Amino acid sequence: MVGDSKVSRDGAGRRGRADRPGRYAPLARDARFMRLRRRFLRAAAGITVVFFGWYAVYVALSAFARGFMARQVAGPVNVALLLGLLQFASTFLLAWGYVAYARRRLDPLAAELRARRPPSYGNGAAR
């Protein structure tokens, strides 16, 4: 629970991280790390733009094209209901696409970085 966590303190009793400042700075300057970060940011930004763009179109149609959204497709099912269900489907499709992209383009690069890191970075275990 929230109250169970303890604030980490350094040897002087100050709050904050116990790691030395700049411990991971050499890794952050590594060309492979920068490529990994660039790939992640590009994918995350693209997925975010697509998702919010599609959502904005749905909201705009709901607000300004009421006649179109009220058009019956089959029985009591109208365009608004279909587009609303497509919002859920597109969310799962985007998540699946990101996972596939990450497995193909991000995970191998991250594994390479983990395999080549100097021993001073530790074993990667959670603290």
CSV table of C-alpha atoms in Angstrom, one decimal, residues 61-105:
chain,number,residue,atom,x,y,z
A,61,LEU,CA,-18.2,13.6,-35.3
A,62,SER,CA,-20.3,13.1,-32.1
A,63,ALA,CA,-20.5,16.8,-31.5
A,64,PHE,CA,-20.9,18.2,-35.0
A,65,ALA,CA,-22.2,15.4,-37.2
A,66,ARG,CA,-25.1,14.2,-35.2
A,67,GLY,CA,-27.1,13.2,-38.2
A,68,PHE,CA,-24.3,11.0,-39.5
A,69,MET,CA,-23.7,9.4,-36.2
A,70,ALA,CA,-27.4,8.7,-35.7
A,71,ARG,CA,-27.7,6.9,-39.0
A,72,GLN,CA,-28.9,3.3,-38.5
A,73,VAL,CA,-26.6,0.6,-39.8
A,74,ALA,CA,-28.5,-2.6,-38.7
A,75,GLY,CA,-31.5,-2.6,-36.5
A,76,PRO,CA,-30.8,-0.5,-33.4
A,77,VAL,CA,-27.0,-0.3,-34.2
A,78,ASN,CA,-26.0,3.2,-35.5
A,79,VAL,CA,-22.7,4.6,-36.7
A,80,ALA,CA,-21.9,6.1,-33.3
A,81,LEU,CA,-22.1,2.7,-31.7
A,82,LEU,CA,-19.9,1.1,-34.3
A,83,LEU,CA,-17.3,3.9,-34.1
A,84,GLY,CA,-17.4,3.7,-30.3
A,85,LEU,CA,-16.7,-0.1,-30.5
A,86,LEU,CA,-13.9,0.6,-33.0
A,87,GLN,CA,-12.3,2.9,-30.3
A,88,PHE,CA,-11.8,-0.2,-28.2
A,89,ALA,CA,-10.7,-2.3,-31.1
A,90,SER,CA,-8.2,0.3,-32.2
A,91,THR,CA,-6.8,0.6,-28.7
A,92,PHE,CA,-6.0,-3.1,-28.6
A,93,LEU,CA,-4.7,-3.0,-32.1
A,94,LEU,CA,-2.3,-0.2,-31.3
A,95,ALA,CA,-1.1,-2.0,-28.2
A,96,TRP,CA,-0.6,-5.2,-30.1
A,97,GLY,CA,1.3,-3.2,-32.8
A,98,TYR,CA,3.6,-1.6,-30.2
A,99,VAL,CA,4.4,-5.0,-28.6
A,100,ALA,CA,5.3,-6.4,-32.0
A,101,TYR,CA,7.4,-3.4,-32.8
A,102,ALA,CA,9.1,-3.5,-29.4
A,103,ARG,CA,9.9,-7.2,-29.7
A,104,ARG,CA,11.3,-6.7,-33.2
A,105,ARG,CA,13.1,-3.4,-32.9
